[in-house]
Amino acid sequence: MTDAAIDALPPVQREAFERAVRLNWWQIGWVASIVVVMGLAMGGSQAMKTAWVEDLLAFVPPIAFLIGARLERRAPSAAFPFGFGRVNGLGFFVSAAALFTVGGLLLLEAGRTLLAQEHATVGSVRVLGRDVWLGWLMVAAQAYAAIPPLIIGRKLLPLARMLNDKLLHTNALMSKADWMTGLAGMGGVIGLGMGWWWADALAAAIISVDILHDGANSLRAATAELVDGAPRKLDDAELSDEANALHRELDRRFPGARVRLRETGRLIRAEVIGPLPAEAPDRASLWPGDPDQAWRFAQLSFTPERR
Amino acid sequence: MERWARLLLPLAALTGCGDLPRDIEGTSEQVARTRVIRVGVTGIAARASEAQALVTSLERATGARAHVTRGEAEPLLQALERGELDLALAWFDAKTPWAKRVAPAPALAERGELRLRAMLRNGENRWTSLVERASRDLGS
């Protein structure tokens, strides 16, 4: 026991955390291979270049998670007396910003193409003596780019729920954005092949709205966490039901006191301002929600009312 | 699994028909219908045997006859953008900024930093693929 942030996790969650670390390493490997394949197939297509930049941004959530995971193993020090539990929250903010940027880039690029009525040229390449329409290679690259995020995103979601890890959840949303953009890109290239210059941009614009919505929600929740807002839901910027229930329970147990809740990474911390209790209450007995999630209630402190 | 099948089926159907890509503004169909390829060429490029060979090769591939307009490079490229020409042949700098406004086909010949090549209207992807193939055959 080093008092590192990671020690707050019970064994089941600890195991889920280690699984998430491995999954994020795998993800970095896959994203790197996608960036190479898309880079080779993008040719002169602006839409493919945008898709490629988005694939680069897909590095942000797994890298942020792995940096956080490394720091969370460190014990508190004189320079960081509270340890590194909030690195996860910072990573959440950075990932949310990356997700929002992906949606924004996609929408701007689609808007630009539609406004300029840009007729994209996708010519041919000679492969092994045969002339192949570059569009088919782009479709193949987009298909390749869509499959790993589809699988990894599905694997990340249950871990994010088990750990109540919003950074992992944002990573899953980024994966969703990636595979949806991949499918839209495939549709767009085939549409272009049919002679519909607007197909690619229209598909991208529709999908960008969904990504921007996810990105804005994540950004709101991440900002709330960084400015000591009340705990938010895992998948939304609304107040968390569990935290609301805990608030009510603390109000009931300490009448006349003022209760403040905030969230640091995966953990909830409560401050009760008012008369000090005669004896320290048992934290686990105060948690009103699922007992398997009681570990999240990491700190209960009492502050005397200012006179 | 079912979802994947639903996504891939139309794709397979499209691959089967081999009709892709098509032109956004229908250059290939127009050449087939009118039996005319509207070629713009600069004076210097017109003297290059490679340029003549490309036009002959395209005439043979499409069964159409070339209607050649002589002019300066930039007016020809503007006419190409407006859809008044099907291709423009000239010597261009290897890094010509026109490569964004029109689509460059592979070079037919090189002279220092200059490339003799056909420029095509953007988005005419079937026509572009045909001219690219003919240019590659001559270039190699």
GROMACS .gro file of C-alpha atoms in nm:
model
  447
    1MET     CA    1   0.000   0.000   0.000
    2THR     CA    2   0.169   0.318  -0.117
    3ASP     CA    3  -0.132   0.548  -0.087
    4ALA     CA    4  -0.117   0.598  -0.464
    5ALA     CA    5  -0.443   0.696  -0.635
    6ILE     CA    6  -0.470   0.349  -0.783
    7ASP     CA    7  -0.495   0.198  -0.431
    8ALA     CA    8  -0.844   0.347  -0.395
    9LEU     CA    9  -0.968   0.079  -0.636
   10PRO     CA   10  -1.105  -0.251  -0.495
   11PRO     CA   11  -0.955  -0.571  -0.651
   12VAL     CA   12  -1.229  -0.613  -0.918
   13GLN     CA   13  -1.190  -0.254  -1.035
   14ARG     CA   14  -0.813  -0.283  -1.013
   15GLU     CA   15  -0.830  -0.574  -1.252
   16ALA     CA   16  -1.060  -0.377  -1.486
   17PHE     CA   17  -0.810  -0.091  -1.470
   18GLU     CA   18  -0.521  -0.316  -1.573
   19ARG     CA   19  -0.737  -0.453  -1.857
   20ALA     CA   20  -0.810  -0.096  -1.968
   21VAL     CA   21  -0.435  -0.020  -1.969
   22ARG     CA   22  -0.369  -0.320  -2.198
   23LEU     CA   23  -0.662  -0.228  -2.423
   24ASN     CA   24  -0.531   0.129  -2.458
   25TRP     CA   25  -0.188   0.001  -2.562
   26TRP     CA   26  -0.354  -0.218  -2.824
   27GLN     CA   27  -0.555   0.080  -2.937
   28ILE     CA   28  -0.241   0.290  -2.987
   29GLY     CA   29  -0.098   0.014  -3.205
   30TRP     CA   30  -0.413  -0.007  -3.416
   31VAL     CA   31  -0.448   0.369  -3.450
   32ALA     CA   32  -0.084   0.390  -3.566
   33SER     CA   33  -0.149   0.128  -3.836
   34ILE     CA   34  -0.466   0.314  -3.943
   35VAL     CA   35  -0.276   0.642  -3.971
   36VAL     CA   36  -0.022   0.471  -4.200
   37VAL     CA   37  -0.285   0.300  -4.421
   38MET     CA   38  -0.500   0.613  -4.452
   39GLY     CA   39  -0.191   0.822  -4.525
   40LEU     CA   40  -0.101   0.591  -4.813
   41ALA     CA   41  -0.452   0.598  -4.961
   42MET     CA   42  -0.543   0.964  -4.913
   43GLY     CA   43  -0.401   1.093  -5.243
   44GLY     CA   44  -0.520   1.447  -5.315
   45SER     CA   45  -0.860   1.411  -5.150
   46GLN     CA   46  -0.925   1.684  -4.894
   47ALA     CA   47  -1.194   1.470  -4.727
   48MET     CA   48  -0.944   1.188  -4.680
   49LYS     CA   49  -0.692   1.436  -4.538
   50THR     CA   50  -0.951   1.547  -4.281
   51ALA     CA   51  -1.024   1.183  -4.197
   52TRP     CA   52  -0.650   1.134  -4.150
   53VAL     CA   53  -0.622   1.429  -3.907
   54GLU     CA   54  -0.914   1.280  -3.713
   55ASP     CA   55  -0.731   0.949  -3.697
   56LEU     CA   56  -0.432   1.136  -3.552
   57LEU     CA   57  -0.659   1.290  -3.286
   58ALA     CA   58  -0.774   0.938  -3.194
   59PHE     CA   59  -0.430   0.901  -3.031
   60VAL     CA   60  -0.522   1.160  -2.766
   61PRO     CA   61  -0.759   0.962  -2.536
   62PRO     CA   62  -0.546   0.644  -2.509
   63ILE     CA   63  -0.225   0.843  -2.458
   64ALA     CA   64  -0.396   1.062  -2.194
   65PHE     CA   65  -0.527   0.748  -2.020
   66LEU     CA   66  -0.187   0.576  -2.019
   67ILE     CA   67  -0.007   0.885  -1.888
   68GLY     CA   68  -0.274   0.911  -1.619
   69ALA     CA   69  -0.246   0.539  -1.537
   70ARG     CA   70   0.129   0.576  -1.494
   71LEU     CA   71   0.101   0.876  -1.263
   72GLU     CA   72  -0.184   0.721  -1.063
   73ARG     CA   73   0.056   0.449  -0.952
   74ARG     CA   74   0.281   0.708  -0.791
   75ALA     CA   75   0.260   0.776  -0.421
   76PRO     CA   76   0.193   1.131  -0.307
   77SER     CA   77   0.506   1.338  -0.262
   78ALA     CA   78   0.602   1.662  -0.095
   79ALA     CA   79   0.544   1.839  -0.426
   80PHE     CA   80   0.213   1.659  -0.489
   81PRO     CA   81   0.073   1.585  -0.141
   82PHE     CA   82  -0.270   1.486  -0.276
   83GLY     CA   83  -0.123   1.234  -0.520
   84PHE     CA   84  -0.219   1.209  -0.885
   85GLY     CA   85  -0.584   1.099  -0.886
   86ARG     CA   86  -0.692   1.411  -1.071
   87VAL     CA   87  -0.465   1.340  -1.368
   88ASN     CA   88  -0.754   1.126  -1.490
   89GLY     CA   89  -0.981   1.432  -1.483
   90LEU     CA   90  -0.725   1.637  -1.673
   91GLY     CA   91  -0.696   1.360  -1.934
   92PHE     CA   92  -1.075   1.358  -1.956
   93PHE     CA   93  -1.072   1.731  -2.036
   94VAL     CA   94  -0.799   1.695  -2.300
   95SER     CA   95  -0.980   1.400  -2.462
   96ALA     CA   96  -1.313   1.582  -2.459
   97ALA     CA   97  -1.145   1.878  -2.632
   98ALA     CA   98  -0.998   1.640  -2.893
   99LEU     CA   99  -1.339   1.483  -2.954
  100PHE     CA  100  -1.501   1.825  -2.994
  101THR     CA  101  -1.222   1.924  -3.236
  102VAL     CA  102  -1.290   1.613  -3.447
  103GLY     CA  103  -1.658   1.708  -3.477
  104GLY     CA  104  -1.570   2.070  -3.552
  105LEU     CA  105  -1.310   1.982  -3.817
  106LEU     CA  106  -1.553   1.748  -3.987
  107LEU     CA  107  -1.830   2.008  -3.995
  108LEU     CA  108  -1.601   2.287  -4.119
  109GLU     CA  109  -1.459   2.069  -4.395
  110ALA     CA  110  -1.806   1.954  -4.501
  111GLY     CA  111  -1.937   2.312  -4.499
  112ARG     CA  112  -1.641   2.434  -4.702
  113THR     CA  113  -1.687   2.161  -4.963
  114LEU     CA  114  -2.062   2.226  -4.993
  115LEU     CA  115  -2.022   2.604  -5.014
  116ALA     CA  116  -1.742   2.588  -5.271
  117GLN     CA  117  -1.936   2.314  -5.458
  118GLU     CA  118  -1.601   2.142  -5.479
  119HIS     CA  119  -1.581   1.864  -5.736
  120ALA     CA  120  -1.324   1.627  -5.589
  121THR     CA  121  -1.093   1.450  -5.830
  122VAL     CA  122  -1.015   1.091  -5.740
  123GLY     CA  123  -0.809   0.948  -6.021
  124SER     CA  124  -0.642   0.613  -6.072
  125VAL     CA  125  -0.317   0.450  -5.967
  126ARG     CA  126  -0.119   0.179  -6.140
  127VAL     CA  127  -0.081  -0.123  -5.911
  128LEU     CA  128   0.111  -0.424  -6.047
  129GLY     CA  129   0.054  -0.309  -6.404
  130ARG     CA  130  -0.322  -0.256  -6.359
  131ASP     CA  131  -0.497   0.079  -6.338
  132VAL     CA  132  -0.719   0.087  -6.032
  133TRP     CA  133  -0.954   0.367  -5.935
  134LEU     CA  134  -0.804   0.524  -5.622
  135GLY     CA  135  -1.157   0.538  -5.480
  136TRP     CA  136  -1.157   0.161  -5.427
  137LEU     CA  137  -0.831   0.186  -5.230
  138MET     CA  138  -0.986   0.468  -5.024
  139VAL     CA  139  -1.294   0.254  -4.952
  140ALA     CA  140  -1.068  -0.034  -4.845
  141ALA     CA  141  -0.860   0.199  -4.623
  142GLN     CA  142  -1.174   0.348  -4.465
  143ALA     CA  143  -1.312  -0.001  -4.401
  144TYR     CA  144  -0.985  -0.098  -4.235
  145ALA     CA  145  -0.995   0.225  -4.032
  146ALA     CA  146  -1.352   0.157  -3.914
  147ILE     CA  147  -1.319  -0.197  -3.780
  148PRO     CA  148  -1.063  -0.163  -3.493
  149PRO     CA  149  -1.240   0.137  -3.331
  150LEU     CA  150  -1.573  -0.047  -3.358
  151ILE     CA  151  -1.431  -0.343  -3.162
  152ILE     CA  152  -1.218  -0.141  -2.917
  153GLY     CA  153  -1.502   0.104  -2.844
  154ARG     CA  154  -1.729  -0.186  -2.752
  155LYS     CA  155  -1.466  -0.330  -2.520
  156LEU     CA  156  -1.398   0.007  -2.355
  157LEU     CA  157  -1.758   0.084  -2.258
  158PRO     CA  158  -1.809  -0.186  -1.988
  159LEU     CA  159  -1.468  -0.099  -1.836
  160ALA     CA  160  -1.561   0.270  -1.832
  161ARG     CA  161  -1.885   0.185  -1.648
  162MET     CA  162  -1.718  -0.045  -1.399
  163LEU     CA  163  -1.450   0.213  -1.317
  164ASN     CA  164  -1.679   0.514  -1.362
  165ASP     CA  165  -1.395   0.643  -1.576
  166LYS     CA  166  -1.502   0.936  -1.792
  167LEU     CA  167  -1.171   0.943  -1.977
  168LEU     CA  168  -1.230   0.584  -2.090
  169HIS     CA  169  -1.588   0.674  -2.176
  170THR     CA  170  -1.469   0.965  -2.392
  171ASN     CA  171  -1.224   0.728  -2.555
  172ALA     CA  172  -1.520   0.501  -2.642
  173LEU     CA  173  -1.703   0.803  -2.786
  174MET     CA  174  -1.394   0.890  -2.993
  175SER     CA  175  -1.389   0.530  -3.120
  176LYS     CA  176  -1.755   0.568  -3.216
  177ALA     CA  177  -1.673   0.892  -3.397
  178ASP     CA  178  -1.391   0.712  -3.580
  179TRP     CA  179  -1.592   0.420  -3.710
  180MET     CA  180  -1.886   0.641  -3.801
  181THR     CA  181  -1.654   0.874  -3.996
  182GLY     CA  182  -1.506   0.567  -4.163
  183LEU     CA  183  -1.847   0.445  -4.279
  184ALA     CA  184  -1.948   0.795  -4.390
  185GLY     CA  185  -1.618   0.822  -4.578
  186MET     CA  186  -1.684   0.494  -4.758
  187GLY     CA  187  -2.033   0.613  -4.852
  188GLY     CA  188  -1.890   0.945  -4.962
  189VAL     CA  189  -1.622   0.795  -5.187
  190ILE     CA  190  -1.875   0.560  -5.348
  191GLY     CA  191  -2.114   0.855  -5.387
  192LEU     CA  192  -1.836   1.049  -5.558
  193GLY     CA  193  -1.785   0.749  -5.786
  194MET     CA  194  -2.155   0.771  -5.874
  195GLY     CA  195  -2.097   1.133  -5.976
  196TRP     CA  196  -2.251   1.292  -5.664
  197TRP     CA  197  -1.997   1.554  -5.561
  198TRP     CA  198  -2.198   1.646  -5.247
  199ALA     CA  199  -2.230   1.290  -5.106
  200ASP     CA  200  -1.909   1.290  -4.902
  201ALA     CA  201  -1.965   1.632  -4.746
  202LEU     CA  202  -2.330   1.565  -4.667
  203ALA     CA  203  -2.252   1.234  -4.492
  204ALA     CA  204  -1.972   1.406  -4.298
  205ALA     CA  205  -2.194   1.700  -4.197
  206ILE     CA  206  -2.466   1.470  -4.059
  207ILE     CA  207  -2.217   1.268  -3.856
  208SER     CA  208  -2.032   1.577  -3.732
  209VAL     CA  209  -2.349   1.691  -3.550
  210ASP     CA  210  -2.352   1.370  -3.345
  211ILE     CA  211  -1.979   1.396  -3.268
  212LEU     CA  212  -2.008   1.766  -3.172
  213HIS     CA  213  -2.296   1.678  -2.938
  214ASP     CA  214  -2.089   1.406  -2.766
  215GLY     CA  215  -1.785   1.635  -2.757
  216ALA     CA  216  -1.979   1.930  -2.608
  217ASN     CA  217  -2.134   1.707  -2.338
  218SER     CA  218  -1.793   1.565  -2.246
  219LEU     CA  219  -1.637   1.912  -2.241
  220ARG     CA  220  -1.911   2.043  -2.010
  221ALA     CA  221  -1.867   1.750  -1.770
  222ALA     CA  222  -1.486   1.778  -1.781
  223THR     CA  223  -1.493   2.151  -1.717
  224ALA     CA  224  -1.736   2.098  -1.427
  225GLU     CA  225  -1.495   1.848  -1.275
  226LEU     CA  226  -1.194   2.079  -1.306
  227VAL     CA  227  -1.374   2.370  -1.137
  228ASP     CA  228  -1.499   2.150  -0.850
  229GLY     CA  229  -1.855   2.123  -0.980
  230ALA     CA  230  -2.090   1.860  -0.838
  231PRO     CA  231  -2.033   1.506  -0.977
  232ARG     CA  232  -2.169   1.450  -1.327
  233LYS     CA  233  -2.307   1.139  -1.496
  234LEU     CA  234  -2.066   0.911  -1.681
  235ASP     CA  235  -2.229   0.970  -2.020
  236ASP     CA  236  -2.379   1.314  -1.979
  237ALA     CA  237  -2.314   1.659  -1.831
  238GLU     CA  238  -2.619   1.622  -1.600
  239LEU     CA  239  -2.572   1.579  -1.223
  240SER     CA  240  -2.505   1.218  -1.125
  241ASP     CA  241  -2.800   1.030  -0.969
  242GLU     CA  242  -2.571   0.852  -0.723
  243ALA     CA  243  -2.415   1.177  -0.607
  244ASN     CA  244  -2.759   1.334  -0.568
  245ALA     CA  245  -2.867   1.037  -0.353
  246LEU     CA  246  -2.548   1.068  -0.145
  247HIS     CA  247  -2.617   1.439  -0.102
  248ARG     CA  248  -2.967   1.363   0.027
  249GLU     CA  249  -2.833   1.096   0.265
  250LEU     CA  250  -2.570   1.336   0.406
  251ASP     CA  251  -2.838   1.605   0.446
  252ARG     CA  252  -3.048   1.354   0.642
  253ARG     CA  253  -2.762   1.235   0.864
  254PHE     CA  254  -2.622   1.579   0.938
  255PRO     CA  255  -2.922   1.808   0.968
  256GLY     CA  256  -2.841   2.175   0.982
  257ALA     CA  257  -2.507   2.126   0.805
  258ARG     CA  258  -2.422   2.236   0.451
  259VAL     CA  259  -2.309   1.952   0.221
  260ARG     CA  260  -2.076   2.002  -0.079
  261LEU     CA  261  -1.985   1.725  -0.321
  262ARG     CA  262  -1.721   1.726  -0.590
  263GLU     CA  263  -1.556   1.473  -0.815
  264THR     CA  264  -1.185   1.406  -0.862
  265GLY     CA  265  -1.133   1.160  -1.143
  266ARG     CA  266  -1.335   0.849  -1.055
  267LEU     CA  267  -1.385   0.948  -0.690
  268ILE     CA  268  -1.646   1.152  -0.506
  269ARG     CA  269  -1.543   1.372  -0.215
  270ALA     CA  270  -1.784   1.526   0.033
  271GLU     CA  271  -1.746   1.815   0.270
  272VAL     CA  272  -1.993   1.870   0.551
  273ILE     CA  273  -1.986   2.225   0.685
  274GLY     CA  274  -2.143   2.275   1.025
  275PRO     CA  275  -2.127   2.123   1.373
  276LEU     CA  276  -1.865   1.847   1.401
  277PRO     CA  277  -2.011   1.500   1.470
  278ALA     CA  278  -1.931   1.333   1.804
  279GLU     CA  279  -1.774   1.034   1.630
  280ALA     CA  280  -1.652   0.977   1.277
  281PRO     CA  281  -1.921   0.799   1.072
  282ASP     CA  282  -1.846   0.491   0.862
  283ARG     CA  283  -1.820   0.610   0.500
  284ALA     CA  284  -1.947   0.287   0.344
  285SER     CA  285  -2.266   0.303   0.554
  286LEU     CA  286  -2.345   0.645   0.408
  287TRP     CA  287  -2.326   0.535   0.041
  288PRO     CA  288  -2.687   0.494  -0.071
  289GLY     CA  289  -2.625   0.344  -0.417
  290ASP     CA  290  -2.490   0.014  -0.547
  291PRO     CA  291  -2.252  -0.123  -0.277
  292ASP     CA  292  -2.011  -0.233  -0.552
  293GLN     CA  293  -1.961   0.135  -0.631
  294ALA     CA  294  -1.915   0.245  -0.266
  295TRP     CA  295  -1.536   0.271  -0.326
  296ARG     CA  296  -1.601   0.588  -0.523
  297PHE     CA  297  -1.696   0.771  -0.204
  298ALA     CA  298  -1.333   0.838  -0.117
  299GLN     CA  299  -1.341   1.120   0.132
  300LEU     CA  300  -1.573   1.272   0.388
  301SER     CA  301  -1.444   1.578   0.569
  302PHE     CA  302  -1.603   1.801   0.828
  303THR     CA  303  -1.543   2.174   0.837
  304PRO     CA  304  -1.662   2.392   1.124
  305GLU     CA  305  -1.892   2.674   1.023
  306ARG     CA  306  -1.707   3.005   0.997
  307ARG     CA  307  -1.788   3.228   1.289
  308MET     CA  308  -2.310  -0.970  -3.811
  309GLU     CA  309  -2.640  -0.886  -3.969
  310ARG     CA  310  -2.556  -0.518  -3.953
  311TRP     CA  311  -2.229  -0.577  -4.138
  312ALA     CA  312  -2.407  -0.780  -4.403
  313ARG     CA  313  -2.652  -0.498  -4.455
  314LEU     CA  314  -2.367  -0.249  -4.494
  315LEU     CA  315  -2.158  -0.461  -4.724
  316LEU     CA  316  -2.431  -0.586  -4.958
  317PRO     CA  317  -2.487  -0.261  -5.150
  318LEU     CA  318  -2.110  -0.220  -5.165
  319ALA     CA  319  -2.072  -0.564  -5.322
  320ALA     CA  320  -2.349  -0.484  -5.568
  321LEU     CA  321  -2.170  -0.165  -5.671
  322THR     CA  322  -1.836  -0.338  -5.706
  323GLY     CA  323  -1.998  -0.594  -5.931
  324CYS     CA  324  -2.132  -0.347  -6.180
  325GLY     CA  325  -1.786  -0.201  -6.256
  326ASP     CA  326  -1.950   0.122  -6.361
  327LEU     CA  327  -1.750   0.338  -6.119
  328PRO     CA  328  -1.627   0.601  -6.123
  329ARG     CA  329  -1.863   0.824  -6.318
  330ASP     CA  330  -1.803   1.189  -6.409
  331ILE     CA  331  -1.977   1.459  -6.208
  332GLU     CA  332  -2.040   1.668  -6.520
  333GLY     CA  333  -2.057   1.373  -6.762
  334THR     CA  334  -1.749   1.438  -6.982
  335SER     CA  335  -1.712   1.070  -7.084
  336GLU     CA  336  -2.078   1.045  -7.188
  337GLN     CA  337  -2.049   1.370  -7.381
  338VAL     CA  338  -1.741   1.248  -7.569
  339ALA     CA  339  -1.920   0.922  -7.650
  340ARG     CA  340  -2.234   1.108  -7.764
  341THR     CA  341  -2.077   1.386  -7.969
  342ARG     CA  342  -1.778   1.180  -8.083
  343VAL     CA  343  -1.565   1.488  -8.026
  344ILE     CA  344  -1.284   1.546  -7.772
  345ARG     CA  345  -1.236   1.917  -7.713
  346VAL     CA  346  -0.859   1.956  -7.674
  347GLY     CA  347  -0.681   2.281  -7.586
  348VAL     CA  348  -0.308   2.296  -7.654
  349THR     CA  349  -0.035   2.561  -7.636
  350GLY     CA  350   0.185   2.626  -7.938
  351ILE     CA  351   0.497   2.473  -7.782
  352ALA     CA  352   0.315   2.166  -7.650
  353ALA     CA  353   0.152   2.107  -7.990
  354ARG     CA  354   0.499   2.046  -8.139
  355ALA     CA  355   0.577   1.766  -7.891
  356SER     CA  356   0.530   1.419  -8.034
  357GLU     CA  357   0.413   1.293  -7.691
  358ALA     CA  358   0.121   1.538  -7.695
  359GLN     CA  359   0.018   1.426  -8.041
  360ALA     CA  360   0.053   1.063  -7.933
  361LEU     CA  361  -0.178   1.121  -7.636
  362VAL     CA  362  -0.447   1.278  -7.853
  363THR     CA  363  -0.422   0.989  -8.101
  364SER     CA  364  -0.439   0.737  -7.818
  365LEU     CA  365  -0.752   0.903  -7.673
  366GLU     CA  366  -0.913   0.917  -8.018
  367ARG     CA  367  -0.851   0.545  -8.054
  368ALA     CA  368  -0.982   0.462  -7.703
  369THR     CA  369  -1.303   0.662  -7.740
  370GLY     CA  370  -1.373   0.641  -8.112
  371ALA     CA  371  -1.406   1.020  -8.109
  372ARG     CA  372  -1.222   1.286  -8.309
  373ALA     CA  373  -1.015   1.561  -8.145
  374HIS     CA  374  -1.122   1.919  -8.199
  375VAL     CA  375  -0.806   2.114  -8.120
  376THR     CA  376  -0.803   2.474  -7.995
  377ARG     CA  377  -0.468   2.660  -7.982
  378GLY     CA  378  -0.411   2.914  -7.708
  379GLU     CA  379  -0.207   3.030  -7.410
  380ALA     CA  380  -0.195   2.804  -7.106
  381GLU     CA  381  -0.399   3.011  -6.858
  382PRO     CA  382  -0.691   3.097  -7.090
  383LEU     CA  383  -0.701   2.726  -7.184
  384LEU     CA  384  -0.712   2.623  -6.817
  385GLN     CA  385  -0.991   2.871  -6.749
  386ALA     CA  386  -1.186   2.732  -7.045
  387LEU     CA  387  -1.124   2.384  -6.902
  388GLU     CA  388  -1.263   2.493  -6.563
  389ARG     CA  389  -1.573   2.634  -6.733
  390GLY     CA  390  -1.627   2.302  -6.908
  391GLU     CA  391  -1.553   2.437  -7.257
  392LEU     CA  392  -1.261   2.196  -7.301
  393ASP     CA  393  -1.218   1.829  -7.209
  394LEU     CA  394  -0.842   1.852  -7.163
  395ALA     CA  395  -0.564   2.110  -7.185
  396LEU     CA  396  -0.212   2.014  -7.292
  397ALA     CA  397   0.086   2.231  -7.202
  398TRP     CA  398   0.423   2.244  -7.029
  399PHE     CA  399   0.363   2.319  -6.662
  400ASP     CA  400   0.594   2.376  -6.368
  401ALA     CA  401   0.620   2.056  -6.162
  402LYS     CA  402   0.462   2.243  -5.869
  403THR     CA  403   0.205   2.447  -6.059
  404PRO     CA  404  -0.061   2.598  -5.831
  405TRP     CA  405  -0.317   2.504  -6.098
  406ALA     CA  406  -0.295   2.146  -5.969
  407LYS     CA  407  -0.568   2.239  -5.718
  408ARG     CA  408  -0.809   2.404  -5.958
  409VAL     CA  409  -0.776   2.137  -6.227
  410ALA     CA  410  -0.658   1.776  -6.215
  411PRO     CA  411  -0.309   1.700  -6.352
  412ALA     CA  412  -0.260   1.374  -6.545
  413PRO     CA  413   0.079   1.193  -6.526
  414ALA     CA  414   0.360   1.369  -6.712
  415LEU     CA  415   0.425   1.272  -7.075
  416ALA     CA  416   0.770   1.431  -7.086
  417GLU     CA  417   1.006   1.624  -6.857
  418ARG     CA  418   1.240   1.917  -6.921
  419GLY     CA  419   1.408   2.033  -6.598
  420GLU     CA  420   1.130   2.150  -6.369
  421LEU     CA  421   0.879   2.152  -6.654
  422ARG     CA  422   0.632   1.872  -6.723
  423LEU     CA  423   0.435   1.816  -7.040
  424ARG     CA  424   0.097   1.691  -6.926
  425ALA     CA  425  -0.276   1.698  -6.978
  426MET     CA  426  -0.487   1.891  -6.729
  427LEU     CA  427  -0.844   1.778  -6.669
  428ARG     CA  428  -1.154   1.930  -6.519
  429ASN     CA  429  -1.190   1.844  -6.147
  430GLY     CA  430  -1.444   1.577  -6.057
  431GLU     CA  431  -1.453   1.411  -6.400
  432ASN     CA  432  -1.321   1.093  -6.246
  433ARG     CA  433  -1.403   0.843  -6.520
  434TRP     CA  434  -1.257   1.068  -6.788
  435THR     CA  435  -0.957   1.142  -6.563
  436SER     CA  436  -0.890   0.772  -6.514
  437LEU     CA  437  -0.897   0.716  -6.893
  438VAL     CA  438  -0.657   1.004  -6.967
  439GLU     CA  439  -0.431   0.897  -6.679
  440ARG     CA  440  -0.407   0.544  -6.819
  441ALA     CA  441  -0.325   0.671  -7.167
  442SER     CA  442  -0.066   0.915  -7.026
  443ARG     CA  443   0.101   0.643  -6.818
  444ASP     CA  444   0.124   0.413  -7.121
  445LEU     CA  445   0.297   0.689  -7.318
  446GLY     CA  446   0.509   0.819  -7.030
  447SER     CA  447   0.651   0.473  -6.960
   0.00000   0.00000   0.00000
